[in-house]
C-alpha cells in the first residue's frame, strides 16, 4: 500500500487548509506533485490511500477541482472531531433561527442579513453553491464565524472579542457537541466528556494533537512493507520525519513548496528517508549536492509532475492557430515587440489568434493587459466602442474605407485579453493552444508543466528542465529573434508534430506504470544498500 501525505495548506498555519471565497483568486496554482502522483496511481489502479493532516472542511470541493474526488483518504480531523460521514446533504441557511425582523439582501458575491438596518451577518457559499461560512457582526465588527463542512454540517465556530481579535475556535462532532477548542494562546483544550479518546487533557498547540493522532494511525495501519510518500515542506517534514518510522519513506520535493537551500531536512530526518523524488533537473543537482555535503547516500529520482487532465493534440481539432502569451513576468517593452511580431503573422494568416494572459490576482500583470489593449487600439486608431459600432453596421458597409475598418475590427477580435481566474478554466483554454510564449526570466512553473502535459511547444528566454531546445520548444534569449521561433512552429506542422511526439514520449516515460516501477526499483536499491551497511 502507498500512503500519500500531501501538504495543500496555503495558510500561515501548519494545520489548516485555507479556502478563499469563490470570487477570490490566488497567484498560486493548486496543482502540485502529489496531485500528479495520485492521478497516476489511480489510473494504474495501484492501491493507495491519502492521509489528510490539515483541517479541511471544504476538502471535497478541492478534490473535485483536481479530479481526485474518488480517492480513498483518511482525514485526521474526521477522527479528532468524530465526523466520519460519506453522505452529502445540502444546508439551507434560511432555516436557521434568525431574528424575526431580519432582512436578506442578495449581493453579487454573497448574501447579507440586516437587522434594524444594521449588518447582522454575511452568508458565504463555496464554488459549488454549498454553504461555506457565516460571519456575524455587531457594530460592524466580526463577533463569530460559523464554518461549515462541505458534506453538510457545522464543523467549527470561531469567536472574536470586542476588539475583533481572535478569542477561540470550537470544533464540533456530528451531534453538535464540542470536542476540543483552540484558544488565543494556541493551546488546545479537550472536552472532559471525550477525555478517554485522547492521551492528554490539553495540548500546547494543534500540531501536537495532530501528531498524536497521526502516530496512532501509523502504528495501527502502516506496516514495514508499506510506502509513505511525503510532500516535502519544512513544517511537514518535521511533523512526519520526527515521528517513529513506519514503512518505507519517499520524500517528494516540489519547486514551489520547498526551498532546498534553506529548508532541506537535516541528517536525523533524512535517516528515515529511503528515496527522494524531485520535479526538475536543477533540484536533482541541488539535492545531490546537499546529500554529498552531509555524506548521506539516498537514491534521487527526477520525475516531472505532468497534469493528466490535459490531453495531447487537441489544438489540431480546430482551424485556429492560437498563441498563448503569459505577460506576468515579461517586461512591457518586450511584450510590445512580441505582439508586433505576432500581429505581422496574424495579418498574413487569418487563422492565427492571440491570447494574452495574466493571473487575475496579480494587479501588475492585469495592468499590463490593460496597457497592451490600449496600445493595440491606438495602433488601429480605434476605440472599443467604435469597433462595436462597426460590427453592428457590417452588413450595410460598402465603401472601401469602411471595409478597411471592418478588417481592423476583425483583427482586434482575434486578440483575447484573458485573466486567469481559476486553474480549471485555464486548463480548458490551454487544451486548444498551438504555441506558448513566456519570455520572463523566471518562467511560470505550472505553465511549463501544462505545456508539456498537453504537448504544446513553448518559447522561453532562458533554459528550463521542461523545455529542451528544438525538441519541445525553443530557447530565445533575445526577444528580437522571436519571429524565427514563431514561424518555426506555425509554418507547417512538421516541427509542431515533432514537439508533440517528444512530449508524448516524455509522458510515456513517466506514465503511471513506469512511475510505480521507478519508485519500487529505487526502494529495493535503498533496502539493499541499507542491508549492506548493517552487515
XYZ file of C-alpha atoms in Angstrom:
535
model
C 0.000 0.000 0.000
C 1.177 3.515 -0.851
C 0.203 6.217 1.645
C 0.365 9.803 0.353
C 0.693 12.680 2.804
C 0.118 15.953 0.900
C 0.577 19.483 2.172
C -2.032 21.569 0.413
C -2.277 24.314 3.024
C -1.593 27.836 1.736
C -2.147 29.346 5.167
C 0.354 30.760 7.641
C -0.557 27.903 9.975
C 0.643 24.340 9.524
C -2.636 22.652 10.420
C -5.455 24.067 8.268
C -6.315 24.269 4.597
C -7.403 27.779 3.713
C -10.305 28.130 1.301
C -10.871 31.612 -0.057
C -14.309 32.769 -1.136
C -15.144 31.551 -4.645
C -14.809 35.062 -6.087
C -11.203 35.454 -4.919
C -8.258 34.159 -6.915
C -4.711 33.246 -5.959
C -1.452 33.557 -7.868
C -0.548 30.063 -6.754
C -1.738 27.081 -8.770
C -3.299 24.306 -6.683
C -1.832 21.527 -8.826
C 1.330 20.004 -7.366
C 3.396 16.816 -7.346
C 1.006 14.966 -5.004
C -1.973 15.724 -7.268
C 0.003 14.273 -10.179
C 1.075 11.201 -8.204
C -2.466 10.459 -7.022
C -3.803 10.807 -10.561
C -1.205 8.369 -11.871
C -1.707 5.809 -9.099
C -5.463 5.893 -9.609
C -5.017 5.423 -13.357
C -2.787 2.422 -12.691
C -5.318 1.111 -10.149
C -2.475 0.773 -7.655
C -3.716 0.503 -4.094
C -3.183 3.801 -2.265
C -4.590 5.983 0.482
C -4.177 9.705 1.165
C -3.627 10.935 4.716
C -5.022 14.444 5.207
C -3.378 16.068 8.224
C -4.904 19.534 7.809
C -8.264 20.843 8.950
C -10.108 20.985 5.627
C -13.912 21.437 5.855
C -14.005 22.198 2.097
C -11.813 19.207 1.174
C -14.315 17.623 -1.252
C -14.526 20.934 -3.113
C -10.738 20.922 -3.584
C -10.595 17.255 -4.623
C -13.356 17.795 -7.171
C -11.387 20.642 -8.800
C -8.356 18.379 -9.106
C -10.286 15.378 -10.495
C -9.488 13.471 -7.301
C -12.974 13.223 -5.831
C -12.937 9.407 -5.728
C -9.621 8.956 -3.906
C -9.505 6.897 -0.731
C -8.453 9.152 2.122
C -8.153 9.259 5.889
C -8.740 12.653 7.494
C -7.113 13.311 10.848
C -9.784 15.890 11.724
C -12.619 13.486 10.894
C -11.078 11.290 13.563
C -10.449 14.137 16.019
C -13.975 15.551 15.606
C -15.747 12.218 15.093
C -17.231 13.433 11.819
C -16.778 10.380 9.618
C -19.614 10.665 7.127
C -19.866 9.855 3.415
C -23.291 11.192 2.526
C -23.517 14.829 1.451
C -26.592 16.823 2.439
C -27.347 20.441 1.499
C -27.810 23.053 4.225
C -30.421 25.779 3.828
C -29.116 28.806 5.775
C -32.593 30.369 5.770
C -33.879 27.578 8.007
C -31.650 28.765 10.857
C -33.082 30.592 13.864
C -32.749 34.152 12.539
C -34.187 37.227 14.311
C -37.813 37.824 13.329
C -37.095 41.201 11.743
C -34.107 40.018 9.684
C -33.879 41.204 6.081
C -31.792 39.302 3.487
C -30.048 41.298 0.773
C -28.721 39.404 -2.246
C -25.340 40.754 -3.336
C -23.257 39.674 -6.380
C -20.861 37.635 -4.212
C -22.743 36.798 -1.002
C -25.958 37.320 0.959
C -26.157 39.950 3.687
C -28.519 39.772 6.649
C -29.623 43.083 8.192
C -31.481 43.685 11.439
C -32.847 47.190 12.055
C -30.861 48.389 9.025
C -27.599 47.222 10.578
C -25.338 44.481 9.232
C -26.066 41.317 11.220
C -24.494 38.506 9.175
C -22.798 37.618 5.900
C -23.614 34.274 4.228
C -20.820 32.911 2.023
C -21.118 29.979 -0.379
C -18.447 27.715 -1.853
C -17.581 27.042 -5.514
C -20.423 24.561 -5.915
C -23.012 26.637 -4.071
C -22.642 24.794 -0.767
C -22.748 26.786 2.464
C -19.159 27.598 3.449
C -19.268 30.206 6.186
C -21.476 32.693 8.036
C -19.876 35.769 9.603
C -21.833 37.534 12.378
C -21.369 41.216 13.259
C -22.036 43.732 15.991
C -21.313 47.406 15.332
C -19.572 46.378 12.072
C -17.115 44.143 13.962
C -16.986 40.374 13.480
C -18.154 38.594 16.628
C -18.160 34.991 15.435
C -17.879 32.842 12.325
C -19.676 29.571 11.631
C -17.521 27.272 9.461
C -19.409 24.519 7.635
C -18.156 21.261 6.205
C -18.996 20.761 2.516
C -20.731 17.479 3.454
C -23.423 19.489 5.223
C -22.799 20.140 8.919
C -21.399 22.790 11.251
C -17.706 21.991 11.687
C -16.427 24.755 13.965
C -17.193 28.201 15.361
C -14.605 30.980 15.627
C -15.278 33.621 18.289
C -13.779 37.115 18.472
C -13.539 39.554 21.386
C -14.915 43.115 21.489
C -11.885 44.402 19.584
C -12.413 41.929 16.778
C -9.405 39.817 17.813
C -9.432 36.010 17.733
C -10.580 34.508 21.032
C -11.225 30.803 20.432
C -12.215 28.203 17.838
C -14.578 25.423 18.918
C -14.688 22.137 16.972
C -17.875 20.010 16.941
C -18.921 16.448 16.217
C -21.954 15.477 14.117
C -24.225 15.728 17.166
C -23.235 19.369 17.732
C -21.174 18.578 20.853
C -17.869 20.375 21.187
C -14.879 18.017 21.097
C -11.998 20.441 21.600
C -11.260 24.139 21.359
C -8.260 26.204 20.303
C -7.548 29.281 22.428
C -5.857 32.568 21.513
C -2.696 31.210 23.176
C -2.816 28.355 20.574
C -3.419 25.938 23.462
C -5.939 23.165 22.679
C -8.401 22.063 25.382
C -10.201 18.689 25.225
C -13.848 18.373 26.300
C -13.865 16.260 29.511
C -16.724 14.187 28.036
C -14.309 12.834 25.404
C -11.152 12.761 27.517
C -10.766 8.974 27.165
C -10.293 9.327 23.371
C -7.169 11.474 23.804
C -3.919 10.992 25.688
C -3.938 14.416 27.354
C -6.382 16.997 28.655
C -4.669 19.859 26.848
C -2.029 20.419 24.170
C 0.371 23.343 23.672
C -0.631 23.651 20.002
C -2.812 21.993 17.370
C 0.329 20.472 15.888
C 0.781 18.231 18.947
C -2.793 16.931 18.719
C -2.382 16.130 15.015
C 0.935 14.365 15.630
C -0.663 12.227 18.345
C -3.450 11.034 16.051
C -1.076 10.514 13.116
C 1.212 8.326 15.239
C -1.775 6.258 16.362
C -2.932 5.806 12.768
C 0.568 4.905 11.549
C 1.130 2.326 14.276
C -2.245 0.691 13.672
C -2.277 0.732 9.856
C 1.154 1.172 8.262
C 3.426 -1.880 8.047
C 7.125 -2.124 7.212
C 6.219 -3.147 3.650
C 4.051 -0.080 3.019
C 5.359 3.087 1.396
C 4.751 6.619 2.703
C 5.078 9.429 0.138
C 5.604 12.739 1.921
C 5.108 16.084 0.180
C 8.259 17.798 1.394
C 7.738 21.089 3.224
C 9.697 22.392 6.216
C 6.955 22.107 8.855
C 5.546 18.979 7.234
C 8.949 17.252 7.286
C 9.433 17.953 10.966
C 5.968 16.665 11.833
C 6.292 13.345 9.957
C 10.011 12.583 9.920
C 10.397 13.197 13.651
C 7.742 10.573 14.379
C 8.518 6.895 14.817
C 9.217 5.431 11.390
C 6.535 3.211 9.878
C 7.067 1.746 6.425
C 9.434 2.932 3.730
C 9.553 6.657 3.007
C 9.689 8.599 -0.268
C 10.277 12.340 0.090
C 8.756 14.312 -2.810
C 10.225 17.767 -3.476
C 8.254 20.335 -5.498
C 9.873 23.633 -6.533
C 7.048 25.909 -5.408
C 6.806 24.379 -1.943
C 10.304 23.712 -0.557
C 13.359 25.989 -0.554
C 16.116 23.379 -0.814
C 18.873 25.796 0.111
C 17.211 26.898 3.355
C 14.789 24.158 4.420
C 16.354 20.869 3.357
C 15.924 18.110 6.000
C 18.787 17.502 8.412
C 20.679 14.218 8.929
C 18.282 12.996 11.623
C 15.233 13.472 9.384
C 16.997 12.021 6.336
C 17.805 8.864 8.302
C 14.121 7.898 7.852
C 14.033 8.653 4.093
C 14.571 5.834 1.571
C 14.110 7.686 -1.733
C 13.905 11.357 -2.771
C 11.817 12.426 -5.784
C 12.345 15.899 -7.331
C 10.483 17.739 -10.089
C 13.359 19.370 -12.026
C 16.936 18.588 -13.059
C 18.083 21.687 -11.200
C 16.530 20.400 -7.970
C 18.071 16.992 -8.562
C 21.504 18.628 -8.695
C 20.852 20.750 -5.581
C 19.604 17.762 -3.580
C 22.569 15.638 -4.609
C 24.938 18.417 -3.531
C 23.201 18.625 -0.137
C 23.396 14.856 0.351
C 27.072 14.765 -0.617
C 27.869 17.582 1.827
C 26.244 15.558 4.637
C 27.824 12.291 3.410
C 24.360 10.745 3.065
C 23.508 8.225 0.359
C 19.855 8.237 -0.820
C 18.605 7.491 -4.370
C 17.334 10.666 -6.089
C 14.793 10.490 -8.936
C 13.794 13.373 -11.213
C 10.161 12.936 -12.299
C 8.197 15.832 -13.846
C 4.691 16.235 -12.339
C 2.597 16.067 -15.504
C -1.009 17.216 -15.299
C -3.004 14.354 -16.788
C -6.155 16.488 -17.003
C -4.601 17.875 -20.184
C -4.603 15.756 -23.331
C -2.217 15.747 -26.264
C -3.020 17.330 -29.594
C -6.448 18.923 -29.063
C -5.416 22.097 -30.894
C -5.367 20.033 -34.127
C -9.148 19.791 -33.924
C -9.712 23.494 -34.579
C -8.664 25.550 -37.568
C -7.399 28.475 -35.491
C -3.713 28.664 -34.558
C -3.968 30.014 -31.028
C -0.844 31.553 -29.465
C -0.847 32.000 -25.687
C 1.454 34.676 -24.215
C 1.836 34.944 -20.430
C 2.534 38.586 -19.593
C 3.180 38.363 -15.827
C 6.986 38.214 -15.741
C 7.861 39.730 -19.121
C 8.700 43.475 -19.309
C 6.140 45.607 -21.116
C 8.650 46.754 -23.743
C 9.453 43.150 -24.664
C 5.772 42.255 -24.779
C 5.210 45.018 -27.318
C 7.911 43.525 -29.551
C 6.367 40.039 -29.207
C 2.886 41.349 -30.032
C 4.224 43.293 -33.001
C 5.755 40.136 -34.494
C 2.638 38.078 -33.830
C 0.488 40.839 -35.343
C 2.508 40.679 -38.572
C 1.909 36.937 -38.691
C -1.807 37.480 -37.975
C -2.161 39.852 -40.935
C -0.585 37.229 -43.223
C -2.548 34.292 -41.814
C -6.104 34.914 -40.598
C -6.130 31.550 -38.788
C -3.663 32.877 -36.173
C -5.274 34.131 -32.964
C -3.538 35.661 -29.946
C -4.366 35.170 -26.273
C -2.626 37.488 -23.814
C -2.956 36.020 -20.327
C -2.273 37.232 -16.777
C -3.097 35.927 -13.310
C -6.160 37.838 -12.116
C -4.687 38.182 -8.614
C -1.550 39.857 -9.978
C -2.537 43.521 -10.289
C 0.703 44.494 -12.008
C 0.156 41.820 -14.663
C -3.514 42.682 -15.248
C -2.383 46.305 -15.515
C -0.078 45.201 -18.347
C -3.046 43.615 -20.100
C -4.932 46.915 -19.966
C -1.921 48.844 -21.287
C -1.386 46.355 -24.105
C -5.046 46.573 -25.108
C -4.796 50.357 -25.154
C -1.646 50.264 -27.302
C -3.202 47.836 -29.783
C -6.312 50.015 -30.108
C -4.118 53.104 -30.599
C -2.263 51.383 -33.440
C -5.587 50.556 -35.055
C -6.703 54.147 -34.398
C -9.972 52.847 -32.963
C -11.786 52.600 -29.636
C -13.690 49.558 -28.374
C -16.927 51.491 -28.770
C -16.086 52.233 -32.412
C -15.276 48.551 -33.018
C -18.667 47.548 -31.614
C -20.386 50.117 -33.860
C -18.500 48.839 -36.916
C -19.527 45.250 -36.155
C -23.192 46.228 -35.828
C -23.149 48.083 -39.163
C -21.011 45.499 -41.001
C -23.774 44.311 -43.329
C -24.528 47.869 -44.511
C -20.904 48.855 -45.235
C -19.948 49.196 -48.902
C -17.147 51.794 -49.217
C -13.501 50.674 -49.375
C -12.621 52.911 -46.416
C -15.278 51.310 -44.270
C -14.221 47.819 -45.407
C -10.755 48.596 -44.069
C -12.344 49.447 -40.727
C -14.054 46.048 -40.764
C -10.663 44.363 -41.245
C -9.284 46.261 -38.257
C -12.267 45.334 -36.100
C -11.994 41.664 -37.053
C -8.260 41.748 -36.326
C -8.874 43.126 -32.838
C -11.475 40.432 -32.123
C -8.821 37.791 -32.813
C -6.958 39.000 -29.719
C -8.143 37.783 -26.292
C -7.169 39.524 -23.059
C -7.501 36.673 -20.611
C -7.441 36.990 -16.820
C -6.596 33.632 -15.260
C -9.266 33.257 -12.586
C -9.029 29.549 -11.859
C -6.865 26.578 -12.692
C -9.717 24.501 -14.103
C -10.811 27.224 -16.543
C -7.221 27.795 -17.646
C -6.796 24.088 -18.391
C -9.794 24.281 -20.744
C -8.202 27.207 -22.574
C -4.784 25.545 -22.873
C -6.316 22.412 -24.381
C -6.673 24.271 -27.684
C -3.483 26.360 -27.692
C -0.971 25.735 -30.505
C 2.020 27.655 -29.091
C 3.004 29.015 -25.652
C 5.260 32.047 -25.200
C 6.659 33.021 -21.788
C 9.706 35.249 -22.109
C 10.030 36.091 -18.416
C 13.447 35.414 -16.874
C 11.668 33.390 -14.174
C 9.273 31.199 -16.142
C 5.942 30.092 -14.714
C 6.374 26.507 -13.486
C 2.767 25.398 -13.875
C 2.545 26.793 -17.414
C 5.605 24.738 -18.347
C 4.142 21.600 -16.768
C 0.834 22.228 -18.539
C 2.632 22.840 -21.835
C 4.478 19.541 -21.843
C 1.383 17.721 -20.492
C -0.641 18.955 -23.480
C 2.218 18.591 -25.983
C 2.292 22.327 -26.721
C 5.692 23.705 -27.849
C 6.965 26.599 -25.757
C 9.161 29.600 -26.458
C 11.211 30.800 -23.484
C 14.071 33.211 -22.920
C 16.133 31.011 -20.574
C 16.856 27.249 -20.413
C 14.488 25.101 -18.382
C 14.295 21.464 -17.230
C 10.944 21.170 -19.012
C 11.758 22.782 -22.363
C 14.570 21.315 -24.478
C 15.723 23.456 -27.382
C 14.322 22.339 -30.754
C 12.603 19.341 -29.127
C 9.509 20.574 -27.352
C 10.243 24.270 -27.680
C 12.855 26.920 -28.377
C 15.096 28.977 -26.137
C 15.270 32.543 -27.498
C 17.494 34.750 -25.283
C 16.875 37.856 -27.439
C 13.249 38.875 -27.909
C 14.195 40.414 -31.266
C 14.642 36.849 -32.576
C 11.134 35.774 -31.604
C 9.907 35.901 -35.227
C 12.003 32.896 -36.255
C 10.725 30.844 -33.314
C 7.074 31.675 -34.060
C 7.460 30.731 -37.723
C 9.273 27.537 -36.737
C 6.116 26.178 -35.083
C 3.314 27.863 -37.024
C 4.502 27.474 -40.631
C 3.589 23.892 -41.440
C 3.042 21.090 -38.956
C 6.421 19.308 -39.126
C 8.099 20.987 -36.150
C 4.886 21.187 -34.154
C 4.344 17.443 -34.612
C 7.925 16.758 -33.568
C 7.312 18.676 -30.321
C 4.083 16.727 -29.787
C 5.815 13.378 -30.301
C 8.644 14.377 -27.950
C 6.161 15.414 -25.240
C 4.208 12.179 -25.718
C 7.447 10.224 -25.258
C 8.202 12.106 -22.054
C 4.738 11.411 -20.677
C 5.009 7.714 -21.594
C 8.431 7.625 -19.943
C 6.813 8.790 -16.701
C 3.483 7.014 -17.140
C 1.584 5.522 -14.219
C 3.120 2.052 -14.539
C 6.639 3.355 -15.162
C 6.391 5.772 -12.238
C 5.458 2.965 -9.863
C 8.229 0.758 -11.277
C 10.807 3.526 -10.830
C 9.787 4.021 -7.220
C 9.801 0.296 -6.438
C 13.221 -0.205 -8.055
C 14.653 2.702 -6.077
C 13.142 1.401 -2.843
C 14.654 -2.034 -3.480
C 18.023 -0.405 -4.164
C 17.789 1.618 -0.939
C 16.847 -1.531 1.023
C 19.756 -3.489 -0.463
C 22.225 -0.710 0.374
C 20.839 -0.499 3.901
C 21.312 -4.234 4.407
C 24.932 -3.971 3.239
C 25.609 -1.196 5.752
C 24.057 -3.310 8.534
C 26.462 -6.141 7.720
